[in-house]
Coordinates of C-alpha atoms and ligand atoms in Angstrom, one line a residue:
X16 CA 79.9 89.9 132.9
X17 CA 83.0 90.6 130.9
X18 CA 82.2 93.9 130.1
X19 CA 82.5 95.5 133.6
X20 CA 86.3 94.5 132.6
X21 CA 86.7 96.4 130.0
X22 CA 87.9 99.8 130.4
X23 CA 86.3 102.9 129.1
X24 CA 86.8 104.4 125.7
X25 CA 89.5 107.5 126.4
X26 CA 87.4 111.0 127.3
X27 CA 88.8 112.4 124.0
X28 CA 88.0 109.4 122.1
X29 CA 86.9 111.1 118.9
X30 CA 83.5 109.0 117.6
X31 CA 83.1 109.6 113.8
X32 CA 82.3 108.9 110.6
X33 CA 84.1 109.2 106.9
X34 CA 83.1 109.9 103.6
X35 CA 85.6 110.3 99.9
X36 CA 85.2 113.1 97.5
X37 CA 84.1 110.9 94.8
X38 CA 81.7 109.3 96.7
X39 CA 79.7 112.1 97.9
X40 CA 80.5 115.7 96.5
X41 CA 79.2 115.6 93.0
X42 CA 79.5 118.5 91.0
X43 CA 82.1 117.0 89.0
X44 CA 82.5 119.9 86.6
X45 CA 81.7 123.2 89.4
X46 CA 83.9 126.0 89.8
X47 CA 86.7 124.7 87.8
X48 CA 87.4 121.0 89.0
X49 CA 89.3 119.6 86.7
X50 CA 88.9 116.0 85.6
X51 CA 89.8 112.8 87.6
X52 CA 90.3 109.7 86.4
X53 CA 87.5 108.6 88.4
X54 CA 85.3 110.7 86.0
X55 CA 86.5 108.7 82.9
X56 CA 86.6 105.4 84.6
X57 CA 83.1 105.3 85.5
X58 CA 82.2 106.4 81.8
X59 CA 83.5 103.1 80.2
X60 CA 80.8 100.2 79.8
X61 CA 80.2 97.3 82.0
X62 CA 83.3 99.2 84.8
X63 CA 80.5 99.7 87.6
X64 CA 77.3 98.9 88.7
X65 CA 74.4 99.8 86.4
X66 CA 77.2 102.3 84.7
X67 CA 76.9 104.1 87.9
X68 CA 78.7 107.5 88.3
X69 CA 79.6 110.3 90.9
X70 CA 78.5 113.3 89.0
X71 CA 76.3 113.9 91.3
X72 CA 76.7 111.3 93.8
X73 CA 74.9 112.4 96.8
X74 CA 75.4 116.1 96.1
X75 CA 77.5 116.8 99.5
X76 CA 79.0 120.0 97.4
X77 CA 75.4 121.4 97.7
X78 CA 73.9 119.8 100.8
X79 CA 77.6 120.1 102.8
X80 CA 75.4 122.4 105.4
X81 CA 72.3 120.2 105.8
X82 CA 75.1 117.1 106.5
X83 CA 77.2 118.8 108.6
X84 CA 74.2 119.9 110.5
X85 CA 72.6 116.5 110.7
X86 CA 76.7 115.7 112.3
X87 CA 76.1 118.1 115.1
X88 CA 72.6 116.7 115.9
X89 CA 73.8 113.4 115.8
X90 CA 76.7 114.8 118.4
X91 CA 79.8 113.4 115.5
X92 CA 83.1 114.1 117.1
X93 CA 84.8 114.2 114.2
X94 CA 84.3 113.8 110.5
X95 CA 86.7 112.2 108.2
X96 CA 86.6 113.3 104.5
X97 CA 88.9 113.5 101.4
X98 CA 89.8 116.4 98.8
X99 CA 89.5 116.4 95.5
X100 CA 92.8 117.0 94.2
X101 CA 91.9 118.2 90.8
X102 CA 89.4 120.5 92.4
X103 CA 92.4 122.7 94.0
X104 CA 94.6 122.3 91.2
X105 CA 92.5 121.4 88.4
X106 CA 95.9 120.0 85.9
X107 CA 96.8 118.2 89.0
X108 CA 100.2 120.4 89.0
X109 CA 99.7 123.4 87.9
X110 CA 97.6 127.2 89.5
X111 CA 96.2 126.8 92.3
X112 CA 92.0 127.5 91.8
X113 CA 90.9 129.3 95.1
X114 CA 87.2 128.2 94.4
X115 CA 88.0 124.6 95.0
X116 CA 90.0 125.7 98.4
X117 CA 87.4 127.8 99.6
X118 CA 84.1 125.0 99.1
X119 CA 86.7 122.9 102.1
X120 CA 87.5 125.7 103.7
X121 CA 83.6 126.3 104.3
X122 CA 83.2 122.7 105.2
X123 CA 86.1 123.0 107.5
X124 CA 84.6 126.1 108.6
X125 CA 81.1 124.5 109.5
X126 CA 82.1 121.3 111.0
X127 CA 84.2 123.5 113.8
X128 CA 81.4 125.6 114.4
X129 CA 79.2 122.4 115.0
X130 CA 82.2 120.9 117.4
X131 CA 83.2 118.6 114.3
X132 CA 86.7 117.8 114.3
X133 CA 87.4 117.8 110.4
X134 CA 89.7 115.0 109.6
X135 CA 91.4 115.6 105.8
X136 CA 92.3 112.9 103.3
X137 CA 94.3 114.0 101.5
X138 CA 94.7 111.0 98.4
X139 CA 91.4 108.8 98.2
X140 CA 92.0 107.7 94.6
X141 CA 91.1 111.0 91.9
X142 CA 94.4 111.2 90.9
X143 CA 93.8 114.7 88.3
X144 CA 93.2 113.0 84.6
X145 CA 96.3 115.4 83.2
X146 CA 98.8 113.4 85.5
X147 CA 97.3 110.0 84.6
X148 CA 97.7 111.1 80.6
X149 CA 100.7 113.1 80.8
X150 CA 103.0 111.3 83.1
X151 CA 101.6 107.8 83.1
X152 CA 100.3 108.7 87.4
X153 CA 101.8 106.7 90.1
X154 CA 104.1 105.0 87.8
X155 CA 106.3 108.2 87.0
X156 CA 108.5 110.0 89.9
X157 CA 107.1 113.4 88.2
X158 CA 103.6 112.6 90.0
X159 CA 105.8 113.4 93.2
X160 CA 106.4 117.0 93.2
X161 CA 102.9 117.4 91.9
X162 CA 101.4 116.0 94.9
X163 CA 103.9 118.4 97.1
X164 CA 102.5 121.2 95.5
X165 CA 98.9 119.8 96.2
X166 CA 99.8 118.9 99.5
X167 CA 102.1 122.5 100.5
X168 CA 98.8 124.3 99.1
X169 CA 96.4 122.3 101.7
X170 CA 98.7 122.0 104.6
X171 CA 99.5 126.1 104.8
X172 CA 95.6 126.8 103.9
X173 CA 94.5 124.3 106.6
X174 CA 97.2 123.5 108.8
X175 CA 95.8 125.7 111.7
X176 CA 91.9 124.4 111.4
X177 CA 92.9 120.8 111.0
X178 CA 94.9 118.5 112.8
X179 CA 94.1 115.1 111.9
X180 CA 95.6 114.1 108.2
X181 CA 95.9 111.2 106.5
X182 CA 97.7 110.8 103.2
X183 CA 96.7 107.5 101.0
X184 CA 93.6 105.7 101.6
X185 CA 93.9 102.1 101.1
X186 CA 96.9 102.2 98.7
X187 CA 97.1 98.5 98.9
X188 CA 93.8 98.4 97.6
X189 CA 93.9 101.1 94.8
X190 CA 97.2 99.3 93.7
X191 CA 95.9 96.2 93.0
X192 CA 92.6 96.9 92.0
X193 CA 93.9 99.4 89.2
X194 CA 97.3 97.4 88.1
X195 CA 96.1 93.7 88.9
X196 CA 92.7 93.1 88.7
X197 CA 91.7 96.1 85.9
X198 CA 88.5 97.3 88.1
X199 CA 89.8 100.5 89.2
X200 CA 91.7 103.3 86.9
X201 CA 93.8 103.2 85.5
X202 CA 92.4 99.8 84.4
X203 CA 96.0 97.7 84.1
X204 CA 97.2 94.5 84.6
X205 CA 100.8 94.2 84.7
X206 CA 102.1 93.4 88.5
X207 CA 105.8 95.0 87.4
X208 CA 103.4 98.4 86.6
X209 CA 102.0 97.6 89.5
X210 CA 105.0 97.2 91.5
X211 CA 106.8 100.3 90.1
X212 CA 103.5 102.7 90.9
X213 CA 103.2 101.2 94.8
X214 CA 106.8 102.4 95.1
X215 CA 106.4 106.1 93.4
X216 CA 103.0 106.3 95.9
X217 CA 105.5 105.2 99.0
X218 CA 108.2 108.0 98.4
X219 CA 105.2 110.6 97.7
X220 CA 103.6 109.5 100.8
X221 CA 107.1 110.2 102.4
X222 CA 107.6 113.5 101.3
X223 CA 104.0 114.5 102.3
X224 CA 104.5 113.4 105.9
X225 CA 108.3 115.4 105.9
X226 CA 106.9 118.2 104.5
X227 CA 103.4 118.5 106.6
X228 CA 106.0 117.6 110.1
X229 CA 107.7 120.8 108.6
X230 CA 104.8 123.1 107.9
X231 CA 102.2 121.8 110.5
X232 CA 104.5 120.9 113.4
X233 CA 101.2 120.9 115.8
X234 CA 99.1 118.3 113.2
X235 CA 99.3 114.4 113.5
X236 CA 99.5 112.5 110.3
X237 CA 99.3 109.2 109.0
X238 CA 98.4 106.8 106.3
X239 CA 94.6 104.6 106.3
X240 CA 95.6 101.0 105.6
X241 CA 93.2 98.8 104.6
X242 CA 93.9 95.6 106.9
X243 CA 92.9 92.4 107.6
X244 CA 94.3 89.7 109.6
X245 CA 95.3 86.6 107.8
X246 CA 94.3 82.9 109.2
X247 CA 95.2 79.5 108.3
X248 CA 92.2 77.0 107.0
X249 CA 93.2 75.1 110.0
X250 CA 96.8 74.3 112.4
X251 CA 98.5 71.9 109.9
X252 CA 101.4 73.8 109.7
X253 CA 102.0 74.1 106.3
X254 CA 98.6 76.6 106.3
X255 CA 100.1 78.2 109.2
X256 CA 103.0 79.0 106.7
X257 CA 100.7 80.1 103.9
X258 CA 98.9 82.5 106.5
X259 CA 102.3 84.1 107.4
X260 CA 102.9 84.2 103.7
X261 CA 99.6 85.8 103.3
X262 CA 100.3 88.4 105.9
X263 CA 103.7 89.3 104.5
X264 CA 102.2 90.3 100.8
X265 CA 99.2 91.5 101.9
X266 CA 100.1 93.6 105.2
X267 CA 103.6 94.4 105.9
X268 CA 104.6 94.9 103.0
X269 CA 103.2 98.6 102.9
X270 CA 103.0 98.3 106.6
X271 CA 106.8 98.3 107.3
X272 CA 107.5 100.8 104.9
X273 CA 105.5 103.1 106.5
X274 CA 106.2 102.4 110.0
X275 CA 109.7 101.2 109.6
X276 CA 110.3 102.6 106.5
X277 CA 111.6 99.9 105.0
X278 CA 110.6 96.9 102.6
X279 CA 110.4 93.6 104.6
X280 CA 113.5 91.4 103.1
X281 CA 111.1 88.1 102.3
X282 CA 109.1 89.6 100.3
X283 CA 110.9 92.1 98.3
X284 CA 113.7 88.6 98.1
X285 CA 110.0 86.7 95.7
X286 CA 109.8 90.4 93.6
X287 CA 113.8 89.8 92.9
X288 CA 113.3 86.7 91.7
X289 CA 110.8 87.2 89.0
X290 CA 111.9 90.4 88.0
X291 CA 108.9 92.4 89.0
X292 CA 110.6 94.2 92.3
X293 CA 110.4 98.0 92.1
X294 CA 113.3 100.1 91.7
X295 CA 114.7 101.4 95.6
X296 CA 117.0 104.2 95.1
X297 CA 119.7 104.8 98.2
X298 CA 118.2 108.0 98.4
X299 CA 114.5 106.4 98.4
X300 CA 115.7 104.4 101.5
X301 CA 117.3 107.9 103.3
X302 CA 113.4 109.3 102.4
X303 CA 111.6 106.5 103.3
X304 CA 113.5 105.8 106.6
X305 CA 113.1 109.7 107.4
X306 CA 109.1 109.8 107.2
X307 CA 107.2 108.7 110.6
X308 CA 103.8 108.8 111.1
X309 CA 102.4 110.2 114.2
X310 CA 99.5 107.3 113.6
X311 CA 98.4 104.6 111.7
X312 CA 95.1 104.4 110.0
X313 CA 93.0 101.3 109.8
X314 CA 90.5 100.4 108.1
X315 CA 89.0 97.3 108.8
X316 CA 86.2 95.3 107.0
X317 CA 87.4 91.5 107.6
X318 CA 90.1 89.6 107.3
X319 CA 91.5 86.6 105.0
X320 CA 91.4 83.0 105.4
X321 CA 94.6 80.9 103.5
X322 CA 96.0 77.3 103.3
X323 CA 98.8 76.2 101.3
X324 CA 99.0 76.8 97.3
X325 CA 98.0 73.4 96.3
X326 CA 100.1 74.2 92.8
X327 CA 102.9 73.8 95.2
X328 CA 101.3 70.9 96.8
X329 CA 98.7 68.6 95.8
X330 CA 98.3 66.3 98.4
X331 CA 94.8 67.2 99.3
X332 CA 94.9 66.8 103.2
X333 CA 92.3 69.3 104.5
X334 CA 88.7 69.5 104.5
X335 CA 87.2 71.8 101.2
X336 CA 85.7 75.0 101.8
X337 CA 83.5 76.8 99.5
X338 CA 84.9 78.6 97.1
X339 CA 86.0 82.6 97.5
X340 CA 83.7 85.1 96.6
X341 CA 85.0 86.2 93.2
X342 CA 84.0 90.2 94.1
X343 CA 86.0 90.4 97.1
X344 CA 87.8 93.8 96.9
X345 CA 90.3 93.2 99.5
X346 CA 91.4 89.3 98.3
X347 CA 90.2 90.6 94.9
X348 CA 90.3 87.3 92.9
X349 CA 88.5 84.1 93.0
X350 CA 90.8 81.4 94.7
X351 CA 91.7 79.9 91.7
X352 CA 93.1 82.8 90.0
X353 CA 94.8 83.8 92.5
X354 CA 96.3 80.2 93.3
X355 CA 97.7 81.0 89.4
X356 CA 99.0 84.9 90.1
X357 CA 102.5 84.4 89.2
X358 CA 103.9 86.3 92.3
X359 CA 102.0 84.4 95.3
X360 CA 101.8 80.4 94.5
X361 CA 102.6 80.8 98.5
X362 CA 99.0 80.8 99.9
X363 CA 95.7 80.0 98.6
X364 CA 92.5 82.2 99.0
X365 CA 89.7 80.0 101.0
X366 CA 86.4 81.0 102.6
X367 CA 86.3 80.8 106.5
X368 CA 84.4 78.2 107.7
X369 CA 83.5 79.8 110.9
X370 CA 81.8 83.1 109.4
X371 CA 78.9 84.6 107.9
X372 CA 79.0 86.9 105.0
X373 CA 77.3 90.1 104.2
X374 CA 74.9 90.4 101.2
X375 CA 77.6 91.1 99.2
X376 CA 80.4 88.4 100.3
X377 CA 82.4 90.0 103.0
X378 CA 82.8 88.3 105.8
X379 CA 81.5 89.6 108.8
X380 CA 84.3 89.1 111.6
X381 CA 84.0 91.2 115.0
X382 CA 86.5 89.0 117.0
X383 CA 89.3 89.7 113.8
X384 CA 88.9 93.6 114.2
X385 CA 90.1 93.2 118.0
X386 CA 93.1 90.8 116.2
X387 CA 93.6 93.6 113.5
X388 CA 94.2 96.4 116.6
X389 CA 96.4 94.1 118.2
X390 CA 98.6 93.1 115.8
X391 CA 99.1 96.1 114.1
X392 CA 99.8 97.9 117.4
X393 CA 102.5 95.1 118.8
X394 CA 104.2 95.0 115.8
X395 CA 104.2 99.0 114.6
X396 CA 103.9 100.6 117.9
X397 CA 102.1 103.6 116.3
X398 CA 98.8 104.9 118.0
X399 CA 95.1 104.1 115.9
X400 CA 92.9 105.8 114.3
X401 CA 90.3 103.7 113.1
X402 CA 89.1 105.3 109.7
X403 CA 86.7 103.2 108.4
X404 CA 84.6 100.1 109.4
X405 CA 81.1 99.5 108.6
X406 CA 78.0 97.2 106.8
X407 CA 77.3 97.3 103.2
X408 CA 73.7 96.2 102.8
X409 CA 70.4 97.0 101.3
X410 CA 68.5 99.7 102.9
X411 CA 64.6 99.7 103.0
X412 CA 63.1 103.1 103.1
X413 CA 59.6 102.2 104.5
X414 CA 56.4 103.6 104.2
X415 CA 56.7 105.7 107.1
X416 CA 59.8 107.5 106.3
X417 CA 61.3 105.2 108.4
X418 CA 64.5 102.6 107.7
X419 CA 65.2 100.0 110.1
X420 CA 68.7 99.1 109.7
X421 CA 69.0 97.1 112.6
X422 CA 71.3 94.5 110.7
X423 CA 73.7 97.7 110.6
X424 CA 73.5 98.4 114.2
X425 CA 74.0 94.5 115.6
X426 CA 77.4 94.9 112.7
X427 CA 78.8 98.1 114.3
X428 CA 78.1 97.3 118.0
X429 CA 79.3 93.7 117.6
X430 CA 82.6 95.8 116.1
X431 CA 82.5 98.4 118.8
X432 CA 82.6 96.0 121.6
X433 CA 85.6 94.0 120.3
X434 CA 87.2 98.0 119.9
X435 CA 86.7 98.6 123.8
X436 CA 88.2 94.9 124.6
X437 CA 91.0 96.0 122.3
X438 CA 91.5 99.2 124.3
X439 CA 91.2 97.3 127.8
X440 CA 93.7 95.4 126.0
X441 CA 96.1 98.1 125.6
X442 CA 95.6 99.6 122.3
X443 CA 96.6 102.9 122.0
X444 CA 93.1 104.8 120.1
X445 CA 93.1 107.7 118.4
X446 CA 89.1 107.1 117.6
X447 CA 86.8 105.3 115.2
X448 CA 85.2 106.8 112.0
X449 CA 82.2 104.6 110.5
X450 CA 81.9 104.3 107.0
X451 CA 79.9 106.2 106.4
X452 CA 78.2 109.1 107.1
X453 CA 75.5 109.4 104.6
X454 CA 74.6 107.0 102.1
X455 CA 77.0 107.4 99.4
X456 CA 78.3 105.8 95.5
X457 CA 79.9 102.6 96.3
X458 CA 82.8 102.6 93.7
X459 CA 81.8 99.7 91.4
X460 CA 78.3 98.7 93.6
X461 CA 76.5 102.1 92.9
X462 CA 74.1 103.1 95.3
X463 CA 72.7 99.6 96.0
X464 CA 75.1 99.1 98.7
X465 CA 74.6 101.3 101.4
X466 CA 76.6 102.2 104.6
X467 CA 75.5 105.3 105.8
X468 CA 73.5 106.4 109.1
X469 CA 71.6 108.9 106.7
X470 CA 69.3 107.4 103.8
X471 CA 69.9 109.4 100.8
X472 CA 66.9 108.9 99.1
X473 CA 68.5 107.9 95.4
X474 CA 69.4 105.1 93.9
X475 CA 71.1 104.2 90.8
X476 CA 68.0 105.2 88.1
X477 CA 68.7 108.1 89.4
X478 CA 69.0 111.5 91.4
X479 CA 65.1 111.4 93.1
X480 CA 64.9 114.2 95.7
X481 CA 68.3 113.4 97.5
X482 CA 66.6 113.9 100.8
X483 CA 68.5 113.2 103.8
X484 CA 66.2 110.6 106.0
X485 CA 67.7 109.3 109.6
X486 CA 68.3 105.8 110.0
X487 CA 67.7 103.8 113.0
X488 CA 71.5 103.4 113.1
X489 CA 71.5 107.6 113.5
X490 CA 69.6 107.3 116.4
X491 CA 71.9 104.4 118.2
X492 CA 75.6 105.4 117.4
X493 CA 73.8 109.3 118.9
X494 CA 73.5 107.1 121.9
X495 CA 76.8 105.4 121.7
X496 CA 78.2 108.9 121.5
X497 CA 76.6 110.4 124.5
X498 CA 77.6 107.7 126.2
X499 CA 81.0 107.8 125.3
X500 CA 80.7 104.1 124.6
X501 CA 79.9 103.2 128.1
X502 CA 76.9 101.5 127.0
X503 CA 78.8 99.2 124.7
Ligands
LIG603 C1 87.0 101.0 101.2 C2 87.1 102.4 100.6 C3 85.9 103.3 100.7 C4 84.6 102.5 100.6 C5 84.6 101.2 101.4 C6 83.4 100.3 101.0 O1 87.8 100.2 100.5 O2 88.2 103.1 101.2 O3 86.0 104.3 99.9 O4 84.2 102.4 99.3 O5 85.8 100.4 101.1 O6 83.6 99.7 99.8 P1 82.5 99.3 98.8 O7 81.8 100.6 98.4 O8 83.2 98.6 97.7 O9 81.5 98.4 99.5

């Protein structure tokens, strides 16, 4: 009934699907790549899954013509993927190694030949090792002008094939994770180091959009944010406080800058106080008012459920909920450490009572990715682009050849349908990107925890044959495609 409301998804609505370097490419030595401190991360014990790695991953940098022709028979629109930094400049700052340009240049090449629309990330976490050691990375201003020189070196070899970029994937996770919670690289916990290298990332992200406005004046470019919308436990309004406290640290405080390029006031007014806010320049402000996004990036998994910090208050007036799932990458902590992180005693981490959870924790939350579009469109004003969204389960590769992922497809159409509601409400779309294309390394989960619409037949004992199997899910989103979501 409702859906012969709804309006349809936009002709140019660009249906696709993302991948990361790391996650895919492999060959983490070929052609001169230098290293990334991805490739040392995953070397030291008990960091990932099984010790899992991506020196192979799922060989993309081999197979990139078997993928992107599995794309144009699935009819992708576009394909969102990442450089490898240290690939194109193998120090991270110094010459230029035309081998790593031309292996995207060929990938660019093929997915416009199949009617792919390449869409480039351009920072999705391999910072080059050399800037990590010799500069401390994102902590040290001097990782700026080495990510110009990265960036001025893509933009003029690409700036006429491509013209969807986005800069930082997921900052506010790669912050955290690597300076808080010590399960990304550079493996830190310190929240002023934490602070400090959020900032440095900000003004780089800056200078990237200035300078690709100069050099590409006919691109769009944005960041990918990883959001979710925050709720209170319940309407007593002290929760309804902690869930606006919630949003504020862990949503506008990177969305403002980027949008309004500027930090919100409440926030940055906690950091003050304990002595952990980062160091704003005038001049930071000028370059950080100066940079506007043509689009905002979202990616969107779930969202976060609060109530009020009960080391702030004790009187125990609500109902209990089960405790937080303790590897929840987005809320990252369990509760209880998190009710004792020295810069948030403002909201409290609970599980939503209302939700199911995927096999590993997440909770699975359709209605909250039409909430996500809508917020961040009311307040920011800034078209989306969806860059990732998808299902992280177990794959069965059956007897037949076959895999019946039909837990995957009920996920993404549930997600899709509460996209096209968002649209008939008036969100400006760009398009959607599924993570992920293929099966592909989950950072810490190894191949275990798969989200593709391609088996890769590997897991994490290791490489098997790497064959590329369809899904049941390649088959459905081919439909949603050639439908242009009309049968959503
Ligand atoms: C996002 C990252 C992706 C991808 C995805 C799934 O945070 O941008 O690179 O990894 O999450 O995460 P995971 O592999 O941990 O399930």
């Amino acid at each position: 009934m409702l859906h012969t409301k709804l309006d349809s998804f936009p002709n140019e609505f660009l249906w696709g699907a993302a991948s990361a370097a790391y996650q895919v490419e492999g060959g983490y030595d070929a052609d001169g790549k230098g290293p990334s401190i991805w490739d040392g991360f995953t070397k030291i014990p008990g960091k990932t899954y099984l010790g899992t790695n991506g020196d192979v991953a799922v060989d993309h940098y081999n197979r990139y013509k078997e993928d992107v022709s599995l794309m144009a028979e699935m009819g992708l629109k576009a394909y969102r993927f990442s450089v490898a930094w240290s690939r194109i400049i193998p120090d991270g700052e110094g010459e230029v190694n035309e081998k790593g340009l031309q292996f995207y240049d060929n990938l660019v090449e093929e997915l416009i030949t199949h009617n792919v629309e390449p869409v480039l990330t351009l920072y999705h976490w391999d910072l080059p090792q050399t800037l990590q050691d010799k500069y401390g990375g994102w902590e040290s201003r001097e990782t700026i002008p080495a990510f110009k020189k990265y960036c001025r070196a893509l933009f003029e070899r690409f700036g006429k094939k491509v013209k969807y970029w986005v800069t930082f994937n997921e900052q506010n996770v790669f912050t955290a994770m690597g300076y808080r919670w010590q399960s990304h690289p550079p493996n830190v916990s310190d929240l002023k180091r934490m602070y400090q290298a959020n900032h440095v990332i900000n003004l780089a992200n800056a200078e990237a959009i200035n300078l690709f406005h100069e050099l590409v004046p006919q691109g769009q470019i944005g960041p990918s944010f990883g959001y979710g919308p925050s709720y209170p436990l319940n309407a007593r309004p002290e929760n309804v406080l902690a869930a606006e406290n919630n949003d504020a640290f862990n949503n506008q405080w990177w969305l403002d800058v980027y949008c309004k390029g500027e930090y919100p006031v409440f926030v940055m007014k906690q950091l003050e106080k304990l002595g952990i806010a980062p160091e704003v320049t005038e001049e930071d402000q000028k370059l950080l008012l100066s940079a506007k996004p043509n689009f905002m990036g979202i990616n969107y998994y779930h969202g976060g459920t609060v109530r009020e910090n009960r080391l702030e208050n004790t009187v125990e007036t609500d109902v209990e909920t089960k405790e937080f799932s303790a590897t929840d990458p987005y809320l990252m902590q369990p509760k209880n450490e998190q009710a004792q992180s020295p810069e948030v005693p403002m909201f409290e981490s609970v599980s939503n009572p209302y939700l199911e959870t995927t096999e590993w924790g997440w909770e699975i939350d359709p209605v909250g990715f039409r909430l996500a579009l809508r917020r961040v469109y009311a307040q920011y004003g800034l078209p989306i682009f969806v860059t990732e969204n998808g299902l992280g389960a177990i794959d069965v590769l059956e007897e037949d050849g076959t895999i019946q992922d039909n837990v995957r497809i009920e996920y993404l159409e549930k997600h899709l349908l509460e996209m096209k509601k968002a649209i008939s409400d008036g969100v400006e779309m760009i398009g959607y990107c599924a993570w992920s294309f293929t099966d592909l390394l989950s950072w810490l989960n190894g191949y275990k925890k798969r989200y593709g619409f391609v088996y890769v037949n590997r897991d994490e004992h290791g490489e098997k044959d790497l064959k590329r199997l369809k899904k049941e899910s390649f088959y459905w989103y081919q439909h949603v495609i050639q439908q242009n979501g009309e049968n959503i």
